[in-house]
């Protein structure tokens, strides 16, 4: 890496001074390796309450950046002929209340739910399998929808926990085990986990809300498919390289078929929603408002409430990870856009001429 790393660190330190976050871990990779990275700042949002610096080993709760990972796990079942996006959810989960909801409706947030009226509590890991089933049963107890299925996109995060249940029933094992076997271990994402019980307390930091409160209660949650992944930039960009390399891990093994990668990167909504089976698509207008102006229209990605973003831009042959624990940063998505513009300009500067 050239002077881009120093320039990136300087840029991020200025964002810390602006109050966007108290620390950042940011990196960009091509299909082979990380070419640009910086870690700056620190946080006291840890279980012990001690101030700790952000470094390359810091584990973040990446919020809804979890969703593309869950979508990728579902795509593995599609590849194996065990599921399709058009499957009726009830055909796999008999207690699901609606006959007309298809799997893609959950992925695209078009199942008709009212996100403002979700009377369910997150599962606590102390309650084990019983608590997990109670959580899902409460979701299946929601019997009202505010729009016809497939008509309107309303962000219903719990839909991905329903997808988690679907994956577990089809795969015959829990989400963490299926992810470990089919994705995390083959890619070498050894530090990443859906299970808070597996976290090293000395390395994990938790999201901080706008009032400065650390959400330490997340450590007590059970596994969820919508916002429960803990990871760092190095691991997350191993997933990014999977998409840039056509489905292969660093050792050359095929993790996903090339057609499956194309399936995951392609808009599955006919251009109506800018939504693939796992990601948002920037498109011509960036309707989500988080992609950089310098990203190509084919860029895909997702943000997380904790101030995180993963993006993949096949046209630029690059993938990037922005990791913080700042809900303040997430409060204005133009901040992602500005950071991404700087990442893309510095990444281009780092490329061999």
GROMACS .gro file of C-alpha atoms in nm:
model
  353
    1UNK     CA    1   0.000   0.000   0.000
    2UNK     CA    2   0.123   0.347  -0.088
    3UNK     CA    3   0.042   0.679   0.072
    4UNK     CA    4  -0.329   0.607   0.025
    5UNK     CA    5  -0.346   0.446   0.368
    6UNK     CA    6  -0.208   0.758   0.536
    7UNK     CA    7  -0.444   0.981   0.338
    8UNK     CA    8  -0.739   0.758   0.426
    9UNK     CA    9  -0.649   0.764   0.796
   10UNK     CA   10  -0.627   1.142   0.784
   11UNK     CA   11  -0.969   1.161   0.618
   12UNK     CA   12  -1.125   0.928   0.877
   13UNK     CA   13  -0.969   1.116   1.168
   14UNK     CA   14  -1.137   1.430   1.039
   15UNK     CA   15  -1.470   1.244   1.037
   16UNK     CA   16  -1.406   1.144   1.399
   17UNK     CA   17  -1.348   1.512   1.476
   18UNK     CA   18  -1.678   1.590   1.301
   19UNK     CA   19  -1.859   1.353   1.539
   20UNK     CA   20  -1.960   1.090   1.286
   21UNK     CA   21  -1.807   0.809   1.494
   22UNK     CA   22  -1.541   0.762   1.760
   23UNK     CA   23  -1.352   0.515   1.543
   24UNK     CA   24  -1.342   0.344   1.204
   25UNK     CA   25  -1.215   0.027   1.043
   26UNK     CA   26  -1.230   0.070   0.665
   27UNK     CA   27  -1.083  -0.130   0.377
   28UNK     CA   28  -1.109  -0.186   0.002
   29UNK     CA   29  -1.009  -0.502  -0.182
   30UNK     CA   30  -0.971  -0.617  -0.539
   31UNK     CA   31  -1.021  -0.981  -0.637
   32UNK     CA   32  -0.686  -1.079  -0.486
   33UNK     CA   33  -0.620  -0.883  -0.167
   34UNK     CA   34  -0.693  -0.572   0.036
   35UNK     CA   35  -0.527  -0.274  -0.134
   36UNK     CA   36  -0.636   0.009   0.094
   37UNK     CA   37  -0.716   0.014   0.464
   38UNK     CA   38  -0.714   0.225   0.779
   39UNK     CA   39  -0.816   0.187   1.142
   40UNK     CA   40  -0.851   0.498   1.355
   41UNK     CA   41  -0.998   0.603   1.689
   42UNK     CA   42  -1.142   0.391   1.966
   43UNK     CA   43  -1.448   0.322   2.181
   44UNK     CA   44  -1.553   0.232   2.534
   45UNK     CA   45  -1.859   0.042   2.409
   46UNK     CA   46  -1.729  -0.293   2.534
   47UNK     CA   47  -1.854  -0.536   2.796
   48UNK     CA   48  -1.589  -0.422   3.042
   49UNK     CA   49  -1.651  -0.055   2.968
   50UNK     CA   50  -1.282   0.011   2.907
   51UNK     CA   51  -1.162   0.240   2.629
   52UNK     CA   52  -0.999   0.038   2.353
   53UNK     CA   53  -0.849   0.133   2.018
   54UNK     CA   54  -1.007   0.018   1.694
   55UNK     CA   55  -0.771  -0.217   1.512
   56UNK     CA   56  -0.789  -0.478   1.237
   57UNK     CA   57  -0.902  -0.746   1.487
   58UNK     CA   58  -1.191  -0.546   1.637
   59UNK     CA   59  -1.522  -0.727   1.591
   60UNK     CA   60  -1.831  -0.519   1.514
   61UNK     CA   61  -2.201  -0.597   1.517
   62UNK     CA   62  -2.263  -0.503   1.154
   63UNK     CA   63  -2.641  -0.474   1.184
   64UNK     CA   64  -2.823  -0.529   0.858
   65UNK     CA   65  -2.501  -0.599   0.670
   66UNK     CA   66  -2.598  -0.942   0.807
   67UNK     CA   67  -2.878  -0.960   0.549
   68UNK     CA   68  -2.654  -1.012   0.241
   69UNK     CA   69  -2.484  -1.298   0.426
   70UNK     CA   70  -2.820  -1.458   0.505
   71UNK     CA   71  -2.925  -1.405   0.142
   72UNK     CA   72  -2.604  -1.569   0.023
   73UNK     CA   73  -2.672  -1.871   0.245
   74UNK     CA   74  -3.018  -1.900   0.094
   75UNK     CA   75  -2.859  -1.885  -0.253
   76UNK     CA   76  -2.650  -2.189  -0.158
   77UNK     CA   77  -2.975  -2.380  -0.109
   78UNK     CA   78  -3.100  -2.248  -0.443
   79UNK     CA   79  -2.779  -2.372  -0.606
   80UNK     CA   80  -2.829  -2.715  -0.452
   81UNK     CA   81  -3.186  -2.737  -0.583
   82UNK     CA   82  -3.338  -2.723  -0.236
   83UNK     CA   83  -3.519  -2.387  -0.263
   84UNK     CA   84  -3.627  -2.116  -0.506
   85UNK     CA   85  -3.713  -1.749  -0.465
   86UNK     CA   86  -4.068  -1.827  -0.577
   87UNK     CA   87  -4.130  -2.094  -0.314
   88UNK     CA   88  -4.428  -2.019  -0.095
   89UNK     CA   89  -4.301  -1.958   0.256
   90UNK     CA   90  -4.583  -2.168   0.398
   91UNK     CA   91  -4.470  -2.469   0.192
   92UNK     CA   92  -4.156  -2.476   0.410
   93UNK     CA   93  -4.290  -2.322   0.732
   94UNK     CA   94  -4.646  -2.463   0.773
   95UNK     CA   95  -4.730  -2.227   1.061
   96UNK     CA   96  -4.655  -1.919   0.850
   97UNK     CA   97  -4.992  -1.738   0.832
   98UNK     CA   98  -5.010  -1.622   0.469
   99UNK     CA   99  -5.053  -1.849   0.168
  100UNK     CA  100  -4.940  -1.603  -0.099
  101UNK     CA  101  -4.602  -1.488   0.039
  102UNK     CA  102  -4.300  -1.605  -0.159
  103UNK     CA  103  -3.941  -1.617  -0.036
  104UNK     CA  104  -3.837  -1.316  -0.244
  105UNK     CA  105  -4.111  -1.106  -0.085
  106UNK     CA  106  -3.931  -1.145   0.248
  107UNK     CA  107  -3.592  -1.066   0.094
  108UNK     CA  108  -3.727  -0.757  -0.082
  109UNK     CA  109  -3.945  -0.635   0.209
  110UNK     CA  110  -4.261  -0.662  -0.002
  111UNK     CA  111  -4.449  -0.913   0.214
  112UNK     CA  112  -4.697  -0.642   0.317
  113UNK     CA  113  -4.603  -0.611   0.685
  114UNK     CA  114  -4.625  -0.288   0.885
  115UNK     CA  115  -4.271  -0.231   1.021
  116UNK     CA  116  -4.409   0.007   1.284
  117UNK     CA  117  -4.627  -0.266   1.436
  118UNK     CA  118  -4.410  -0.566   1.519
  119UNK     CA  119  -4.507  -0.671   1.875
  120UNK     CA  120  -4.225  -0.921   1.925
  121UNK     CA  121  -3.923  -0.939   2.152
  122UNK     CA  122  -3.583  -1.055   2.034
  123UNK     CA  123  -3.475  -1.401   2.151
  124UNK     CA  124  -3.236  -1.423   2.445
  125UNK     CA  125  -2.963  -1.684   2.416
  126UNK     CA  126  -3.013  -1.779   2.782
  127UNK     CA  127  -3.351  -1.921   2.677
  128UNK     CA  128  -3.190  -2.136   2.409
  129UNK     CA  129  -3.397  -2.316   2.148
  130UNK     CA  130  -3.716  -2.255   2.340
  131UNK     CA  131  -3.664  -1.879   2.325
  132UNK     CA  132  -3.579  -1.895   1.955
  133UNK     CA  133  -3.898  -2.085   1.875
  134UNK     CA  134  -4.104  -1.845   2.086
  135UNK     CA  135  -3.959  -1.550   1.892
  136UNK     CA  136  -4.043  -1.707   1.558
  137UNK     CA  137  -4.389  -1.811   1.676
  138UNK     CA  138  -4.458  -1.451   1.771
  139UNK     CA  139  -4.364  -1.345   1.418
  140UNK     CA  140  -4.598  -1.605   1.274
  141UNK     CA  141  -4.868  -1.470   1.503
  142UNK     CA  142  -4.876  -1.143   1.307
  143UNK     CA  143  -5.197  -1.180   1.107
  144UNK     CA  144  -5.237  -0.834   0.958
  145UNK     CA  145  -5.079  -0.677   0.652
  146UNK     CA  146  -5.114  -0.318   0.537
  147UNK     CA  147  -5.063  -0.380   0.165
  148UNK     CA  148  -5.101  -0.667  -0.079
  149UNK     CA  149  -4.800  -0.894  -0.105
  150UNK     CA  150  -4.549  -0.785  -0.369
  151UNK     CA  151  -4.696  -0.437  -0.409
  152UNK     CA  152  -4.495  -0.203  -0.183
  153UNK     CA  153  -4.151  -0.224  -0.025
  154UNK     CA  154  -4.155  -0.145   0.348
  155UNK     CA  155  -3.839  -0.231   0.539
  156UNK     CA  156  -3.936  -0.529   0.756
  157UNK     CA  157  -3.613  -0.644   0.915
  158UNK     CA  158  -3.771  -0.945   1.087
  159UNK     CA  159  -3.841  -1.094   0.744
  160UNK     CA  160  -3.480  -1.210   0.740
  161UNK     CA  161  -3.529  -1.396   1.067
  162UNK     CA  162  -3.812  -1.579   0.892
  163UNK     CA  163  -3.565  -1.651   0.610
  164UNK     CA  164  -3.327  -1.780   0.878
  165UNK     CA  165  -3.593  -2.024   0.998
  166UNK     CA  166  -3.654  -2.130   0.639
  167UNK     CA  167  -3.282  -2.195   0.583
  168UNK     CA  168  -3.257  -2.397   0.904
  169UNK     CA  169  -3.555  -2.615   0.815
  170UNK     CA  170  -3.430  -2.687   0.464
  171UNK     CA  171  -3.065  -2.735   0.566
  172UNK     CA  172  -3.150  -2.942   0.871
  173UNK     CA  173  -2.920  -2.748   1.106
  174UNK     CA  174  -2.898  -2.410   1.277
  175UNK     CA  175  -2.793  -2.097   1.087
  176UNK     CA  176  -2.452  -2.069   1.255
  177UNK     CA  177  -2.363  -2.430   1.167
  178UNK     CA  178  -2.483  -2.396   0.808
  179UNK     CA  179  -2.295  -2.068   0.764
  180UNK     CA  180  -1.980  -2.215   0.917
  181UNK     CA  181  -1.988  -2.521   0.691
  182UNK     CA  182  -2.084  -2.362   0.360
  183UNK     CA  183  -1.944  -2.008   0.372
  184UNK     CA  184  -1.741  -1.892   0.673
  185UNK     CA  185  -1.495  -2.182   0.697
  186UNK     CA  186  -1.437  -2.220   0.320
  187UNK     CA  187  -1.366  -1.846   0.292
  188UNK     CA  188  -1.147  -1.836   0.602
  189UNK     CA  189  -1.388  -1.602   0.782
  190UNK     CA  190  -1.281  -1.767   1.105
  191UNK     CA  191  -1.350  -1.471   1.335
  192UNK     CA  192  -1.704  -1.408   1.208
  193UNK     CA  193  -2.009  -1.545   1.384
  194UNK     CA  194  -2.385  -1.509   1.422
  195UNK     CA  195  -2.362  -1.640   1.778
  196UNK     CA  196  -2.277  -1.384   2.052
  197UNK     CA  197  -2.179  -1.672   2.282
  198UNK     CA  198  -1.875  -1.736   2.062
  199UNK     CA  199  -1.740  -1.381   2.082
  200UNK     CA  200  -1.408  -1.293   2.245
  201UNK     CA  201  -1.508  -1.013   2.488
  202UNK     CA  202  -1.164  -0.853   2.451
  203UNK     CA  203  -1.222  -0.792   2.081
  204UNK     CA  204  -1.592  -0.706   2.036
  205UNK     CA  205  -1.746  -0.358   2.048
  206UNK     CA  206  -2.115  -0.278   2.047
  207UNK     CA  207  -2.325  -0.013   1.870
  208UNK     CA  208  -2.367   0.324   2.038
  209UNK     CA  209  -2.689   0.521   1.996
  210UNK     CA  210  -2.723   0.895   1.944
  211UNK     CA  211  -2.736   0.957   2.319
  212UNK     CA  212  -2.404   0.779   2.368
  213UNK     CA  213  -2.549   0.460   2.519
  214UNK     CA  214  -2.374   0.136   2.428
  215UNK     CA  215  -2.618  -0.141   2.331
  216UNK     CA  216  -2.447  -0.402   2.547
  217UNK     CA  217  -2.772  -0.598   2.569
  218UNK     CA  218  -2.700  -0.732   2.220
  219UNK     CA  219  -2.451  -0.968   2.385
  220UNK     CA  220  -2.749  -1.149   2.540
  221UNK     CA  221  -2.943  -1.193   2.217
  222UNK     CA  222  -2.981  -1.522   2.039
  223UNK     CA  223  -2.892  -1.581   1.675
  224UNK     CA  224  -3.094  -1.378   1.423
  225UNK     CA  225  -3.073  -1.368   1.045
  226UNK     CA  226  -3.134  -0.997   1.003
  227UNK     CA  227  -2.880  -0.813   1.217
  228UNK     CA  228  -2.676  -1.053   1.427
  229UNK     CA  229  -2.345  -1.098   1.245
  230UNK     CA  230  -2.019  -1.002   1.419
  231UNK     CA  231  -1.716  -0.958   1.195
  232UNK     CA  232  -1.422  -0.737   1.098
  233UNK     CA  233  -1.319  -0.580   0.768
  234UNK     CA  234  -1.069  -0.851   0.672
  235UNK     CA  235  -1.330  -1.125   0.708
  236UNK     CA  236  -1.608  -0.926   0.545
  237UNK     CA  237  -1.394  -0.854   0.240
  238UNK     CA  238  -1.320  -1.223   0.199
  239UNK     CA  239  -1.690  -1.240   0.118
  240UNK     CA  240  -1.645  -0.942  -0.115
  241UNK     CA  241  -1.365  -1.123  -0.300
  242UNK     CA  242  -1.593  -1.426  -0.341
  243UNK     CA  243  -1.815  -1.210  -0.561
  244UNK     CA  244  -1.526  -1.051  -0.750
  245UNK     CA  245  -1.366  -1.390  -0.821
  246UNK     CA  246  -1.676  -1.559  -0.957
  247UNK     CA  247  -1.737  -1.777  -0.653
  248UNK     CA  248  -1.391  -1.901  -0.558
  249UNK     CA  249  -1.210  -1.881  -0.223
  250UNK     CA  250  -0.846  -1.772  -0.196
  251UNK     CA  251  -0.728  -2.134  -0.219
  252UNK     CA  252  -0.916  -2.182  -0.546
  253UNK     CA  253  -1.197  -2.397  -0.411
  254UNK     CA  254  -1.541  -2.325  -0.552
  255UNK     CA  255  -1.768  -2.193  -0.275
  256UNK     CA  256  -2.050  -2.080  -0.505
  257UNK     CA  257  -2.096  -2.148  -0.874
  258UNK     CA  258  -2.040  -1.863  -1.116
  259UNK     CA  259  -2.407  -1.867  -1.210
  260UNK     CA  260  -2.500  -1.833  -0.843
  261UNK     CA  261  -2.276  -1.528  -0.809
  262UNK     CA  262  -2.442  -1.374  -1.115
  263UNK     CA  263  -2.782  -1.455  -0.961
  264UNK     CA  264  -2.686  -1.278  -0.637
  265UNK     CA  265  -2.559  -0.967  -0.818
  266UNK     CA  266  -2.855  -0.928  -1.057
  267UNK     CA  267  -3.165  -0.725  -0.984
  268UNK     CA  268  -3.444  -0.978  -0.919
  269UNK     CA  269  -3.721  -0.717  -0.911
  270UNK     CA  270  -3.728  -0.626  -1.278
  271UNK     CA  271  -3.577  -0.287  -1.195
  272UNK     CA  272  -3.871  -0.190  -0.977
  273UNK     CA  273  -3.694  -0.216  -0.641
  274UNK     CA  274  -3.321  -0.225  -0.725
  275UNK     CA  275  -3.298  -0.544  -0.518
  276UNK     CA  276  -3.103  -0.865  -0.580
  277UNK     CA  277  -3.162  -1.178  -0.371
  278UNK     CA  278  -2.899  -1.046  -0.127
  279UNK     CA  279  -2.819  -0.679  -0.195
  280UNK     CA  280  -2.945  -0.338  -0.289
  281UNK     CA  281  -2.841  -0.220  -0.637
  282UNK     CA  282  -2.721   0.136  -0.692
  283UNK     CA  283  -2.872   0.162  -1.040
  284UNK     CA  284  -2.889   0.488  -1.232
  285UNK     CA  285  -3.033   0.696  -0.949
  286UNK     CA  286  -2.908   0.542  -0.620
  287UNK     CA  287  -3.252   0.531  -0.466
  288UNK     CA  288  -3.101   0.411  -0.137
  289UNK     CA  289  -2.866   0.710  -0.108
  290UNK     CA  290  -2.570   0.525   0.042
  291UNK     CA  291  -2.358   0.441  -0.263
  292UNK     CA  292  -2.080   0.672  -0.374
  293UNK     CA  293  -2.126   0.904  -0.670
  294UNK     CA  294  -1.816   0.727  -0.805
  295UNK     CA  295  -1.970   0.380  -0.781
  296UNK     CA  296  -2.089   0.231  -1.107
  297UNK     CA  297  -2.463   0.165  -1.155
  298UNK     CA  298  -2.391  -0.209  -1.114
  299UNK     CA  299  -2.260  -0.166  -0.757
  300UNK     CA  300  -2.446  -0.361  -0.490
  301UNK     CA  301  -2.434  -0.334  -0.115
  302UNK     CA  302  -2.613  -0.292   0.216
  303UNK     CA  303  -2.586  -0.073   0.525
  304UNK     CA  304  -2.634  -0.161   0.892
  305UNK     CA  305  -2.789   0.040   1.175
  306UNK     CA  306  -2.458   0.033   1.364
  307UNK     CA  307  -2.287   0.254   1.105
  308UNK     CA  308  -2.155  -0.020   0.876
  309UNK     CA  309  -2.165  -0.089   0.503
  310UNK     CA  310  -2.048  -0.359   0.264
  311UNK     CA  311  -2.039  -0.287  -0.109
  312UNK     CA  312  -1.925  -0.472  -0.417
  313UNK     CA  313  -1.869  -0.298  -0.750
  314UNK     CA  314  -1.802  -0.551  -1.027
  315UNK     CA  315  -1.733  -0.275  -1.280
  316UNK     CA  316  -1.457  -0.132  -1.060
  317UNK     CA  317  -1.334  -0.480  -0.962
  318UNK     CA  318  -1.350  -0.368  -0.600
  319UNK     CA  319  -1.534  -0.433  -0.275
  320UNK     CA  320  -1.533  -0.215   0.034
  321UNK     CA  321  -1.619  -0.236   0.403
  322UNK     CA  322  -1.699   0.056   0.631
  323UNK     CA  323  -1.720  -0.057   0.994
  324UNK     CA  324  -1.807   0.160   1.294
  325UNK     CA  325  -2.026   0.125   1.601
  326UNK     CA  326  -2.194   0.460   1.543
  327UNK     CA  327  -2.569   0.485   1.501
  328UNK     CA  328  -2.505   0.859   1.457
  329UNK     CA  329  -2.320   0.794   1.132
  330UNK     CA  330  -2.610   0.578   1.013
  331UNK     CA  331  -2.848   0.866   1.082
  332UNK     CA  332  -2.743   1.040   0.760
  333UNK     CA  333  -2.668   0.804   0.471
  334UNK     CA  334  -2.492   1.079   0.276
  335UNK     CA  335  -2.204   1.007   0.513
  336UNK     CA  336  -2.167   0.661   0.360
  337UNK     CA  337  -2.175   0.826   0.018
  338UNK     CA  338  -1.895   1.068   0.108
  339UNK     CA  339  -1.677   0.797   0.263
  340UNK     CA  340  -1.731   0.575  -0.040
  341UNK     CA  341  -1.628   0.852  -0.277
  342UNK     CA  342  -1.302   0.891  -0.087
  343UNK     CA  343  -1.244   0.516  -0.080
  344UNK     CA  344  -1.295   0.482  -0.454
  345UNK     CA  345  -1.069   0.774  -0.539
  346UNK     CA  346  -0.790   0.648  -0.314
  347UNK     CA  347  -0.834   0.291  -0.435
  348UNK     CA  348  -0.787   0.405  -0.794
  349UNK     CA  349  -0.477   0.598  -0.683
  350UNK     CA  350  -0.335   0.277  -0.531
  351UNK     CA  351  -0.377   0.069  -0.847
  352UNK     CA  352  -0.071  -0.007  -1.062
  353UNK     CA  353  -0.049   0.204  -1.376
   0.00000   0.00000   0.00000
